[in-house]
PDB file of C-alpha atoms in Angstrom:
ATOM      1  CA  ILE A   1      12.787  32.190  83.079  1.00 76.00           C
ATOM      2  CA  SER A   2      15.100  28.843  83.903  1.00 82.00           C
ATOM      3  CA  ILE A   3      18.644  31.741  84.370  1.00 83.00           C
ATOM      4  CA  CYS A   4      16.233  32.198  88.096  1.00 84.00           C
ATOM      5  CA  ARG A   5      17.872  29.228  88.919  1.00 83.00           C
ATOM      6  CA  GLU A   6      21.566  30.422  89.134  1.00 84.00           C
ATOM      7  CA  LEU A   7      20.279  33.794  90.280  1.00 84.00           C
ATOM      8  CA  PRO A   8      19.416  32.804  93.966  1.00 85.00           C
ATOM      9  CA  ASN A   9      20.153  36.108  95.329  1.00 88.00           C
ATOM     10  CA  ILE A  10      17.886  38.464  92.423  1.00 88.00           C
ATOM     11  CA  GLU A  11      15.861  40.591  94.296  1.00 89.00           C
ATOM     12  CA  VAL A  12      13.767  42.784  91.705  1.00 89.00           C
ATOM     13  CA  ILE A  13      12.138  40.133  88.667  1.00 88.00           C
ATOM     14  CA  THR A  14      10.432  41.255  85.419  1.00 87.00           C
ATOM     15  CA  PHE A  15       8.785  38.973  83.006  1.00 86.00           C
ATOM     16  CA  SER A  16       6.129  40.455  81.954  1.00 87.00           C
ATOM     17  CA  VAL A  17       4.286  39.896  78.493  1.00 86.00           C
ATOM     18  CA  ASN A  18       7.091  36.468  77.804  1.00 86.00           C
ATOM     19  CA  ALA A  19       4.208  33.387  77.820  1.00 87.00           C
ATOM     20  CA  ILE A  20       5.699  32.072  80.415  1.00 90.00           C
ATOM     21  CA  SER A  21       3.853  29.592  82.063  1.00 90.00           C
ATOM     22  CA  ASP A  22       5.919  27.681  84.947  1.00 91.00           C
ATOM     23  CA  LEU A  23       7.071  29.376  87.647  1.00 94.00           C
ATOM     24  CA  GLU A  24       9.241  26.176  89.085  1.00 93.00           C
ATOM     25  CA  PRO A  25      12.382  27.972  88.333  1.00 91.00           C
ATOM     26  CA  LEU A  26      11.820  31.016  90.809  1.00 93.00           C
ATOM     27  CA  LYS A  27      11.354  28.563  93.631  1.00 91.00           C
ATOM     28  CA  GLN A  28      15.417  28.638  94.307  1.00 88.00           C
ATOM     29  CA  CYS A  29      15.681  33.049  94.377  1.00 92.00           C
ATOM     30  CA  GLN A  30      15.138  33.099  98.512  1.00 92.00           C
ATOM     31  CA  ASN A  31      15.622  36.708  98.092  1.00 92.00           C
ATOM     32  CA  LEU A  32      13.282  38.234  95.789  1.00 92.00           C
ATOM     33  CA  SER A  33      11.231  40.763  97.153  1.00 92.00           C
ATOM     34  CA  GLU A  34       8.812  41.914  93.771  1.00 92.00           C
ATOM     35  CA  LEU A  35       8.485  39.888  91.033  1.00 93.00           C
ATOM     36  CA  TYR A  36       6.452  41.004  87.685  1.00 92.00           C
ATOM     37  CA  LEU A  37       4.475  38.560  85.799  1.00 93.00           C
ATOM     38  CA  ARG A  38       1.556  40.789  84.091  1.00 92.00           C
ATOM     39  CA  LYS A  39       0.600  39.021  80.958  1.00 91.00           C
ATOM     40  CA  ASN A  40       2.218  35.482  80.417  1.00 92.00           C
ATOM     41  CA  ASN A  41      -0.293  32.429  80.294  1.00 92.00           C
ATOM     42  CA  ILE A  42       0.237  31.321  83.844  1.00 94.00           C
ATOM     43  CA  ALA A  43      -2.731  28.652  83.179  1.00 92.00           C
ATOM     44  CA  SER A  44      -3.739  27.970  87.316  1.00 92.00           C
ATOM     45  CA  LEU A  45      -2.886  29.262  90.713  1.00 95.00           C
ATOM     46  CA  ASN A  46      -1.151  26.322  91.817  1.00 94.00           C
ATOM     47  CA  GLU A  47       2.051  27.673  90.455  1.00 95.00           C
ATOM     48  CA  LEU A  48       1.739  30.039  93.458  1.00 95.00           C
ATOM     49  CA  PHE A  49       3.278  26.861  95.124  1.00 95.00           C
ATOM     50  CA  TYR A  50       6.847  27.607  93.870  1.00 94.00           C
ATOM     51  CA  LEU A  51       6.189  31.073  95.668  1.00 95.00           C
ATOM     52  CA  LYS A  52       4.987  29.787  99.253  1.00 94.00           C
ATOM     53  CA  ASN A  53       8.255  29.676 100.446  1.00 93.00           C
ATOM     54  CA  LEU A  54      10.114  33.004  99.378  1.00 94.00           C
ATOM     55  CA  PRO A  55      10.343  35.125 102.385  1.00 93.00           C
ATOM     56  CA  ARG A  56      10.730  38.103 101.261  1.00 94.00           C
ATOM     57  CA  LEU A  57       8.224  38.323  98.415  1.00 94.00           C
ATOM     58  CA  ARG A  58       6.339  41.250  99.024  1.00 94.00           C
ATOM     59  CA  VAL A  59       5.419  43.206  95.712  1.00 93.00           C
ATOM     60  CA  LEU A  60       3.251  40.779  92.916  1.00 95.00           C
ATOM     61  CA  TRP A  61       1.585  41.567  89.631  1.00 94.00           C
ATOM     62  CA  LEU A  62       0.224  39.260  88.370  1.00 95.00           C
ATOM     63  CA  SER A  63      -3.080  40.021  86.348  1.00 93.00           C
ATOM     64  CA  GLU A  64      -3.867  39.684  82.933  1.00 93.00           C
ATOM     65  CA  ASN A  65      -3.374  35.945  82.992  1.00 94.00           C
ATOM     66  CA  PRO A  66      -5.321  32.734  82.952  1.00 94.00           C
ATOM     67  CA  CYS A  67      -4.957  32.007  86.192  1.00 94.00           C
ATOM     68  CA  CYS A  68      -6.967  35.671  87.173  1.00 94.00           C
ATOM     69  CA  GLY A  69     -10.063  33.699  85.996  1.00 91.00           C
ATOM     70  CA  SER A  70     -13.594  35.434  85.907  1.00 91.00           C
ATOM     71  CA  ASP A  71     -13.578  35.999  89.700  1.00 93.00           C
ATOM     72  CA  PRO A  72     -11.419  38.641  90.976  1.00 93.00           C
ATOM     73  CA  HIS A  73     -12.143  38.314  94.507  1.00 94.00           C
ATOM     74  CA  ARG A  74     -11.941  35.178  94.462  1.00 94.00           C
ATOM     75  CA  TYR A  75      -8.517  35.292  92.369  1.00 95.00           C
ATOM     76  CA  ARG A  76      -7.286  37.760  94.452  1.00 96.00           C
ATOM     77  CA  MET A  77      -8.640  35.667  97.766  1.00 96.00           C
ATOM     78  CA  THR A  78      -6.242  32.737  96.896  1.00 96.00           C
ATOM     79  CA  VAL A  79      -3.469  34.728  95.795  1.00 96.00           C
ATOM     80  CA  LEU A  80      -2.992  36.313  99.723  1.00 96.00           C
ATOM     81  CA  ARG A  81      -4.074  33.262 101.421  1.00 94.00           C
ATOM     82  CA  ASN A  82      -1.477  31.230 100.357  1.00 95.00           C
ATOM     83  CA  LEU A  83       0.987  34.701 100.002  1.00 95.00           C
ATOM     84  CA  PRO A  84       0.128  36.349 103.233  1.00 94.00           C
ATOM     85  CA  SER A  85       3.592  38.012 103.147  1.00 94.00           C
ATOM     86  CA  LEU A  86       2.466  40.134 100.048  1.00 95.00           C
ATOM     87  CA  GLN A  87       2.100  44.096 100.566  1.00 94.00           C
ATOM     88  CA  LYS A  88       0.756  44.979  96.796  1.00 94.00           C
ATOM     89  CA  LEU A  89      -0.869  43.221  94.415  1.00 95.00           C
ATOM     90  CA  ASP A  90      -1.447  43.853  91.247  1.00 93.00           C
ATOM     91  CA  ASN A  91      -0.083  47.277  91.923  1.00 87.00           C
ATOM     92  CA  GLN A  92      -2.958  47.456  94.848  1.00 92.00           C
ATOM     93  CA  ALA A  93      -2.306  47.924  98.318  1.00 93.00           C
ATOM     94  CA  VAL A  94      -2.702  45.087 100.313  1.00 94.00           C
ATOM     95  CA  THR A  95      -5.059  45.682 103.575  1.00 94.00           C
ATOM     96  CA  GLU A  96      -5.157  43.432 106.881  1.00 93.00           C
ATOM     97  CA  GLU A  97      -8.951  42.862 106.382  1.00 94.00           C
ATOM     98  CA  GLU A  98      -8.429  41.244 102.891  1.00 94.00           C
ATOM     99  CA  LEU A  99      -5.563  39.071 104.981  1.00 93.00           C
ATOM    100  CA  SER A 100      -8.192  37.925 106.802  1.00 92.00           C
ATOM    101  CA  GLN A 101     -10.959  37.564 104.759  1.00 93.00           C
ATOM    102  CA  ALA A 102      -8.675  35.482 102.012  1.00 93.00           C
ATOM    103  CA  LEU A 103      -8.581  32.836 105.407  1.00 92.00           C
ATOM    104  CA  VAL A 104     -11.826  32.803 104.792  1.00 91.00           C
ATOM    105  CA  ASP A 105     -12.703  32.879 100.648  1.00 92.00           C
ATOM    106  CA  GLY A 106      -9.283  31.829  99.431  1.00 92.00           C
ATOM    107  CA  GLU A 107      -8.658  28.570  98.235  1.00 92.00           C
ATOM    108  CA  GLU A 108      -5.354  26.853  99.731  1.00 93.00           C
ATOM    109  CA  ILE A 109      -2.542  25.243  97.563  1.00 92.00           C
ATOM    110  CA  THR A 110      -1.072  22.769  99.174  1.00 91.00           C
ATOM    111  CA  ALA A 111       0.717  21.402  95.902  1.00 90.00           C
ATOM    112  CA  PRO A 112       2.286  22.166  92.154  1.00 88.00           C
ATOM    113  CA  PRO A 113      -0.017  22.226  88.937  1.00 86.00           C
ATOM    114  CA  ALA A 114      -0.154  19.087  87.009  1.00 79.00           C
ATOM    115  CA  ARG A 115       1.543  19.434  83.927  1.00 62.00           C
ATOM    116  CA  ARG A 116       0.453  18.650  80.385  1.00 51.00           C
ATOM    117  CA  SER A 117       1.758  17.152  77.359  1.00 43.00           C
ATOM    118  CA  VAL A 118       2.376  18.436  73.898  1.00 41.00           C
ATOM    119  CA  GLU A 119      -0.252  15.787  73.078  1.00 38.00           C
ATOM    120  CA  ASN A 120      -3.138  16.835  75.544  1.00 42.00           C
ATOM    121  CA  GLY A 121      -2.777  20.041  73.475  1.00 43.00           C
ATOM    122  CA  TYR A 122      -0.317  22.248  75.990  1.00 42.00           C
ATOM    123  CA  LEU A 123       1.165  23.527  73.573  1.00 40.00           C
ATOM    124  CA  GLU A 124      -1.014  24.922  70.827  1.00 41.00           C
ATOM    125  CA  SER A 125      -2.361  26.316  73.882  1.00 43.00           C
ATOM    126  CA  ALA A 126       0.534  28.215  74.623  1.00 41.00           C
ATOM    127  CA  GLU A 127       1.009  29.528  71.181  1.00 42.00           C
ATOM    128  CA  SER A 128      -2.073  30.720  71.270  1.00 44.00           C
ATOM    129  CA  SER A 129      -2.185  32.763  74.279  1.00 43.00           C
ATOM    130  CA  ALA A 130       1.815  33.930  72.921  1.00 42.00           C
ATOM    131  CA  ALA A 131      -0.445  35.088  69.462  1.00 44.00           C
ATOM    132  CA  GLU A 132      -2.884  37.002  71.753  1.00 46.00           C
ATOM    133  CA  SER A 133      -0.135  38.648  73.759  1.00 44.00           C
ATOM    134  CA  ALA A 134       2.155  39.836  70.168  1.00 42.00           C
ATOM    135  CA  THR A 135      -1.603  41.743  69.253  1.00 44.00           C
ATOM    136  CA  GLU A 136      -1.415  44.478  72.530  1.00 46.00           C
ATOM    137  CA  THR A 137      -0.842  47.739  71.269  1.00 45.00           C
ATOM    138  CA  GLU A 138       3.031  48.929  71.044  1.00 47.00           C
ATOM    139  CA  SER A 139       2.481  52.083  73.398  1.00 51.00           C
ATOM    140  CA  GLU A 140       0.954  49.509  75.915  1.00 50.00           C
ATOM    141  CA  LEU A 141       3.536  47.328  76.194  1.00 50.00           C
ATOM    142  CA  LEU A 142       6.644  49.906  76.185  1.00 52.00           C
ATOM    143  CA  SER A 143       4.636  51.349  79.208  1.00 54.00           C
ATOM    144  CA  PHE A 144       4.417  48.395  81.237  1.00 53.00           C
ATOM    145  CA  THR A 145       8.528  47.386  80.037  1.00 62.00           C
ATOM    146  CA  LEU A 146       9.840  51.463  80.593  1.00 65.00           C
ATOM    147  CA  GLU A 147       7.955  50.974  84.446  1.00 71.00           C
ATOM    148  CA  GLU A 148       9.719  47.691  85.384  1.00 66.00           C
ATOM    149  CA  THR A 149      12.893  48.378  83.876  1.00 69.00           C
ATOM    150  CA  ASN A 150      13.218  51.872  85.734  1.00 72.00           C
ATOM    151  CA  LYS A 151      11.953  49.657  88.673  1.00 71.00           C
ATOM    152  CA  ILE A 152      15.267  47.447  88.431  1.00 66.00           C
ATOM    153  CA  ARG A 153      17.023  50.769  87.786  1.00 67.00           C
ATOM    154  CA  GLU A 154      16.460  51.816  90.353  1.00 72.00           C
ATOM    155  CA  GLU A 155      17.017  49.292  92.659  1.00 65.00           C
ATOM    156  CA  LEU A 156      20.759  49.190  91.171  1.00 64.00           C
ATOM    157  CA  GLY A 157      21.192  53.193  91.854  1.00 69.00           C
ATOM    158  CA  MET A 158      20.877  53.843  88.153  1.00 69.00           C
ATOM    159  CA  LYS A 159      18.994  56.298  86.718  1.00 72.00           C
ATOM    160  CA  PRO A 160      15.590  56.371  84.938  1.00 74.00           C
ATOM    161  CA  VAL A 161      15.675  55.961  81.361  1.00 65.00           C
ATOM    162  CA  PRO A 162      13.468  58.777  79.630  1.00 69.00           C
ATOM    163  CA  ARG A 163      10.170  57.473  77.695  1.00 65.00           C
ATOM    164  CA  ASP A 164      11.687  59.286  74.668  1.00 60.00           C
ATOM    165  CA  LYS A 165      14.729  57.404  74.579  1.00 55.00           C
ATOM    166  CA  PHE A 166      13.342  53.958  75.350  1.00 52.00           C
ATOM    167  CA  SER A 167      10.801  54.255  72.672  1.00 44.00           C
ATOM    168  CA  SER A 168      13.326  55.587  70.323  1.00 37.00           C
ATOM    169  CA  PHE A 169      15.785  52.437  70.365  1.00 40.00           C
ATOM    170  CA  ALA A 170      14.430  51.203  67.065  1.00 40.00           C
ATOM    171  CA  PRO A 171      10.863  52.264  66.358  1.00 42.00           C
ATOM    172  CA  ARG A 172      11.080  50.219  62.835  1.00 43.00           C
ATOM    173  CA  GLU A 173      11.495  46.617  64.392  1.00 46.00           C
ATOM    174  CA  THR A 174       8.880  44.493  64.562  1.00 52.00           C
ATOM    175  CA  ASP A 175       7.592  43.380  67.874  1.00 56.00           C
ATOM    176  CA  CYS A 176       9.364  39.996  68.064  1.00 60.00           C
ATOM    177  CA  ASN A 177      12.564  41.609  67.951  1.00 63.00           C
ATOM    178  CA  ARG A 178      11.715  44.788  70.307  1.00 64.00           C
ATOM    179  CA  LYS A 179      10.507  42.101  72.780  1.00 64.00           C
ATOM    180  CA  LYS A 180      13.968  40.523  72.195  1.00 66.00           C
ATOM    181  CA  ARG A 181      15.978  43.262  72.419  1.00 69.00           C
ATOM    182  CA  ASN A 182      14.035  44.476  75.336  1.00 69.00           C
ATOM    183  CA  ASN A 183      14.133  40.740  77.175  1.00 70.00           C
ATOM    184  CA  VAL A 184      18.034  40.918  76.687  1.00 72.00           C
ATOM    185  CA  LEU A 185      17.656  44.410  78.374  1.00 74.00           C
ATOM    186  CA  ASN A 186      16.301  43.213  81.310  1.00 72.00           C
ATOM    187  CA  ALA A 187      18.054  39.909  81.405  1.00 73.00           C
ATOM    188  CA  ILE A 188      21.471  42.267  81.442  1.00 77.00           C
ATOM    189  CA  LEU A 189      19.890  44.817  84.490  1.00 75.00           C
ATOM    190  CA  LEU A 190      18.945  41.446  86.847  1.00 73.00           C
ATOM    191  CA  LEU A 191      22.507  40.443  86.258  1.00 77.00           C
ATOM    192  CA  MET A 192      24.343  43.561  87.437  1.00 77.00           C
ATOM    193  CA  LYS A 193      23.082  42.988  90.226  1.00 74.00           C
ATOM    194  CA  GLU A 194      25.102  40.378  91.160  1.00 77.00           C
ATOM    195  CA  LEU A 195      28.398  41.509  90.124  1.00 78.00           C
ATOM    196  CA  ASP A 196      31.026  43.254  92.138  1.00 81.00           C
ATOM    197  CA  VAL A 197      32.713  46.413  92.019  1.00 83.00           C
ATOM    198  CA  GLU A 198      35.107  45.012  89.999  1.00 82.00           C
ATOM    199  CA  GLY A 199      32.848  43.533  87.572  1.00 80.00           C
ATOM    200  CA  LEU A 200      31.088  46.068  87.418  1.00 82.00           C
ATOM    201  CA  GLU A 201      33.515  48.467  86.722  1.00 82.00           C
ATOM    202  CA  ILE A 202      34.743  45.953  83.593  1.00 82.00           C
ATOM    203  CA  VAL A 203      31.225  46.121  82.110  1.00 81.00           C
ATOM    204  CA  GLN A 204      31.174  50.007  82.585  1.00 83.00           C
ATOM    205  CA  GLN A 205      34.711  49.510  80.844  1.00 83.00           C
ATOM    206  CA  THR A 206      32.889  47.128  78.060  1.00 83.00           C
ATOM    207  CA  VAL A 207      29.891  49.475  77.648  1.00 82.00           C
ATOM    208  CA  GLY A 208      32.159  53.080  77.321  1.00 81.00           C
ATOM    209  CA  ARG A 209      34.103  50.752  74.323  1.00 83.00           C
ATOM    210  CA  ARG A 210      30.665  49.513  72.378  1.00 81.00           C
ATOM    211  CA  LEU A 211      29.088  53.198  72.328  1.00 79.00           C
ATOM    212  CA  GLN A 212      32.188  54.526  70.596  1.00 81.00           C
ATOM    213  CA  ALA A 213      32.290  52.264  68.250  1.00 80.00           C
ATOM    214  CA  LEU A 214      28.850  52.667  67.703  1.00 79.00           C
ATOM    215  CA  ARG A 215      29.033  56.338  67.804  1.00 78.00           C
ATOM    216  CA  LYS A 216      31.561  56.087  65.146  1.00 78.00           C
ATOM    217  CA  LYS A 217      29.361  53.902  63.271  1.00 77.00           C
ATOM    218  CA  GLU A 218      26.919  56.468  62.739  1.00 75.00           C
ATOM    219  CA  LEU A 219      29.291  59.462  61.762  1.00 78.00           C
ATOM    220  CA  GLN A 220      30.476  57.302  59.405  1.00 76.00           C
ATOM    221  CA  GLU A 221      26.541  56.653  57.898  1.00 72.00           C
ATOM    222  CA  GLU A 222      25.681  60.217  58.206  1.00 63.00           C
TER     223      GLU A 222
END
C-alpha cells in the first residue's frame, strides 16, 4: 500500500484481502473517490483519521476488518460521522437520516491510531489475521477480486474480464501465488491511470509482443 504515496492522482484503489493494517499512505491521494479494503487487518477505526481529508472519497468498503467490532450500528455511525461525504459504505447506500444520526451515535476521531511494537504482539496478531484471511474459499476470493478489478477496468474505459477468463488464469496455483498475481494485475491497472497517450501506446505494444511470445510458446508445447 506504500505505493499510494507515489500516486496522488489515483481515483480508485482496491486492496481487499491483503493483510493491510495501516492507512497512512492513503492520506496523499487527494483525488481518491473509491476505496475497497474489505477483509484486511485494520484493527482500529482511528485509521479513518487518514481518510478524513480526502475531499472526493464517495465509496468505501471496509467490512470484515477487526475495526468493525461486534456492534455494526456503532461502526457504521462512526465511519459516517468522520466521512460524511460518503455515498456508499460497504456496498450499502448512505442516507441523509444516517448522516444525521451519526452526529449523535458516532464517535469523532481526532487523532491517528497508536502503533503497537512487535514486542507488544503486533506482528503475531498480523500473522494470525493473515492466516485467517488465507482460509477464505477460492470462489469467494475470486468473486470479490473480479468485481473490484472490473471496477478499475471500467474507470479506465476497458472491457470487463469475464469470470471464466479470470478464474482460468492458473487454477492449479497456490493461494499465495494467485493473490500475488492478482495484486500485480491490480497494481498495473492502477498505474495505467497515470499514463498519457504515448505511455499507453508503449504499454499496448509491449503487451502485444508479450502475448505473441506466450501464444507461440503454447503452440510449441502442444
